[in-house]
Short mmCIF file of C-alpha atoms in Angstrom, two decimals:
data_model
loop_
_atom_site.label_atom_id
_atom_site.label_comp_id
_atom_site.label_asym_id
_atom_site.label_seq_id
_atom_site.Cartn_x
_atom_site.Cartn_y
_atom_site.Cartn_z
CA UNK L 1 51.98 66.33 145.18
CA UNK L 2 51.82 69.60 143.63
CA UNK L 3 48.41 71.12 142.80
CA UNK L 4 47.38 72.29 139.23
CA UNK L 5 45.02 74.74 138.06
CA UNK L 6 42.54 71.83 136.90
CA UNK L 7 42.76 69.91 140.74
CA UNK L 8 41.41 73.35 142.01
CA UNK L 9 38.93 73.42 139.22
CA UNK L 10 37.58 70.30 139.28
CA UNK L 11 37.65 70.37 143.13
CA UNK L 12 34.61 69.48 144.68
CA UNK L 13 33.95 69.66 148.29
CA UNK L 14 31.23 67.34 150.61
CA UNK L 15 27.54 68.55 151.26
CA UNK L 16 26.92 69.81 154.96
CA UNK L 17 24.23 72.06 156.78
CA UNK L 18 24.95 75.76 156.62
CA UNK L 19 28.15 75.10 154.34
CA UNK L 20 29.73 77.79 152.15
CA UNK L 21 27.46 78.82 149.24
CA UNK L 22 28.54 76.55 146.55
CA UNK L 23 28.78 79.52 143.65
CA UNK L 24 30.82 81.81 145.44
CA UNK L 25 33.52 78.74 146.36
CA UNK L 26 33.40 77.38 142.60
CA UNK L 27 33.88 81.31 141.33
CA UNK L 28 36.58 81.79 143.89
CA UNK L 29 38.22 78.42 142.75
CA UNK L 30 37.98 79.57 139.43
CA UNK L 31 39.94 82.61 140.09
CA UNK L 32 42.45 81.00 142.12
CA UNK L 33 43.06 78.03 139.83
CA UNK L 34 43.97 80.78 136.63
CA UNK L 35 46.24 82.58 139.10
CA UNK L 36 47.31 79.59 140.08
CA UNK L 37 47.74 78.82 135.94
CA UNK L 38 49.35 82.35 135.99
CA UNK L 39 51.74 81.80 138.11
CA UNK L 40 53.04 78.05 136.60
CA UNK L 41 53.16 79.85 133.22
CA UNK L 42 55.05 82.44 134.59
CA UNK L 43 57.47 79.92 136.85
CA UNK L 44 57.87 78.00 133.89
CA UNK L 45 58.95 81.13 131.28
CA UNK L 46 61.23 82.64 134.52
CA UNK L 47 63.06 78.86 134.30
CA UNK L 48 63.34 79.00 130.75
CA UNK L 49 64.69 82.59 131.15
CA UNK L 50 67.09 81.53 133.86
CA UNK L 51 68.20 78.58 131.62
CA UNK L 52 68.79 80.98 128.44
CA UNK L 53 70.65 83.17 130.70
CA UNK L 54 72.76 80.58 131.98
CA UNK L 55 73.85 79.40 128.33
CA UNK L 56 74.48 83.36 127.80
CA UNK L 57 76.57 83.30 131.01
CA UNK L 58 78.45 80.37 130.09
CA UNK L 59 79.04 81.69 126.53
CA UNK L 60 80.22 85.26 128.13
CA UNK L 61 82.76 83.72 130.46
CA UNK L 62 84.13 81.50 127.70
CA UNK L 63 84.53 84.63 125.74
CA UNK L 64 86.05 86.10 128.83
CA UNK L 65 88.51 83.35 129.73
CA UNK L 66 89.48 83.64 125.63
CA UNK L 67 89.98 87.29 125.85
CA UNK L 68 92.10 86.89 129.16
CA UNK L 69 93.81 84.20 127.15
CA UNK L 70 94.54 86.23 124.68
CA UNK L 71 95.87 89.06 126.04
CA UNK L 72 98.26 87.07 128.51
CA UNK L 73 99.38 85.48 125.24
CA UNK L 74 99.49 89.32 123.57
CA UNK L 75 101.21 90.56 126.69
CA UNK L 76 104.00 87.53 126.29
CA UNK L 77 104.59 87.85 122.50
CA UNK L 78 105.15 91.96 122.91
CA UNK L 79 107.90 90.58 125.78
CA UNK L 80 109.59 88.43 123.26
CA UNK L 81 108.75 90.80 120.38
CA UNK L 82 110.90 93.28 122.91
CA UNK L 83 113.27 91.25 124.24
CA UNK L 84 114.30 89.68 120.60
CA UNK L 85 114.63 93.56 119.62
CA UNK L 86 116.83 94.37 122.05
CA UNK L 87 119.07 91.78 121.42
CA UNK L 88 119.06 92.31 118.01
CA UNK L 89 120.28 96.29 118.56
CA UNK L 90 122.82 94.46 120.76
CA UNK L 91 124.00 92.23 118.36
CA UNK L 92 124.15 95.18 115.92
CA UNK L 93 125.90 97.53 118.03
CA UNK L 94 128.27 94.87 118.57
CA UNK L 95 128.87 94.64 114.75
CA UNK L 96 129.14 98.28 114.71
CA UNK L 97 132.00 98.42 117.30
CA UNK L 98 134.04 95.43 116.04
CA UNK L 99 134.06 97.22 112.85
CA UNK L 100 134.86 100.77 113.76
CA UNK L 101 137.33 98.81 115.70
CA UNK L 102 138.45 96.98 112.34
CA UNK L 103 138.15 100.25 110.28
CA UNK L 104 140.38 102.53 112.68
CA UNK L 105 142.81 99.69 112.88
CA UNK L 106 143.08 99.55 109.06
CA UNK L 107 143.33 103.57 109.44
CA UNK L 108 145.65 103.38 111.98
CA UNK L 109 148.09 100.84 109.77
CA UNK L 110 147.20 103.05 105.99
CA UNK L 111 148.87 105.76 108.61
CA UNK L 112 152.08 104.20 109.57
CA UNK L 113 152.77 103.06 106.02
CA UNK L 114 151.97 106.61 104.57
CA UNK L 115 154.55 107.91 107.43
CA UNK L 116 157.13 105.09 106.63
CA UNK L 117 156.70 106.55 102.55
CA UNK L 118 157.07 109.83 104.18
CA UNK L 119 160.33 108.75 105.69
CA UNK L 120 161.75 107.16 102.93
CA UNK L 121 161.10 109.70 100.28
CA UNK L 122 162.72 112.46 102.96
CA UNK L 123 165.72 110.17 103.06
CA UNK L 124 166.05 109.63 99.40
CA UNK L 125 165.75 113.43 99.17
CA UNK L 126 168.22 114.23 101.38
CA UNK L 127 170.49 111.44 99.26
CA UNK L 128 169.53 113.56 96.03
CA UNK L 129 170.40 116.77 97.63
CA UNK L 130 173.86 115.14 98.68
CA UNK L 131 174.56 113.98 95.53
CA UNK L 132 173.54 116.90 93.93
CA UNK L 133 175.69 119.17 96.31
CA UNK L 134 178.49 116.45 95.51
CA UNK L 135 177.98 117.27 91.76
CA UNK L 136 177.86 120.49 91.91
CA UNK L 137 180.74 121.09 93.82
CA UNK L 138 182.44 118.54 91.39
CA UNK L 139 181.57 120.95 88.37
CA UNK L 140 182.40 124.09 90.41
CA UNK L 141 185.67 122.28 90.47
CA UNK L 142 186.18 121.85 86.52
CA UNK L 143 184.19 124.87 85.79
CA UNK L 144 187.27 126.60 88.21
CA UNK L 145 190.05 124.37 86.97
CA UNK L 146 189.15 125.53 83.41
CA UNK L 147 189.10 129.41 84.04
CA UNK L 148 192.45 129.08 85.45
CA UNK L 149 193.70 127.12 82.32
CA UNK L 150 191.78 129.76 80.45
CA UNK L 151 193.23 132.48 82.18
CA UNK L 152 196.63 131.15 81.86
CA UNK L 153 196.33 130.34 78.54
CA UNK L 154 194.90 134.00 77.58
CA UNK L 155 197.81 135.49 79.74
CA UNK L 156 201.15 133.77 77.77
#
């Protein structure tokens, strides 16, 4: 059974012959029961210390295990935030290609028609010029046949 300030207060020890002097014992009792006192009170405010700094641990590592929570779920949305990014600029680039691809390919056909038109109109020119040389030489012809009739006329 533990012993409190007021058992070593109130304690009272048997008469004998030559025993300690009764005043110094009950002062010395005195002193030891408030240190005694002392030392509950300050037992007692340590345990109430060690108790509010146990809630205040447990409140620090909750906050820790949410912080480490947090930035594990931080850390995972900047890998999708990354990896969604990058396929995005893939799926972009793709776009890009297919229609540069598209675009040169309508180039590439606006090219060959242009050169067909080229070809034609060089053939229907060199048709023009044939007929024209045809003409020509056809009106050489009369222009010829008509200075000779003109010259044969002028002459008789």
């Amino acid at each position: 059974m533990p012993l409190s300030p007021i058992d070593i207060k109130n304690k009272s020890f048997g008469k004998s012959f030559g025993g300690y002097n009764r005043e110094e014992v009950k002062a010395f009792l005195v002193i030891v029961s408030k240190e005694i006192e002392e030392l509950r009170n300050e037992r007692i405010a340590l345990a109430q210390k060690v108790d509010e700094l146990s809630i205040k641990l447990a409140q620090y590592e909750k906050t820790e295990t949410l912080l480490k929570e947090t930035l594990i779920t931080a850390q995972k949305a900047t890998t999708d935030i990354r990896e969604n990014t990058k396929k995005e600029c893939e799926l972009i680039i793709n776009k890009a290609k297919a229609d540069a691809e598209q675009i040169k390919k309508q180039a590439l056909e606006q090219i060959q028609k242009l050169q067909d038109k080229i070809n034609e109109l060089e053939s229907h020119k060199f048709t023009l010029l044939n007929q024209l040389k045809s003409l020509i030489s056809t009106i050489n012809l009369i222009v010829d046949k008509e200075l000779t009739t003109k010259d044969k006329t002028q002459k008789s």
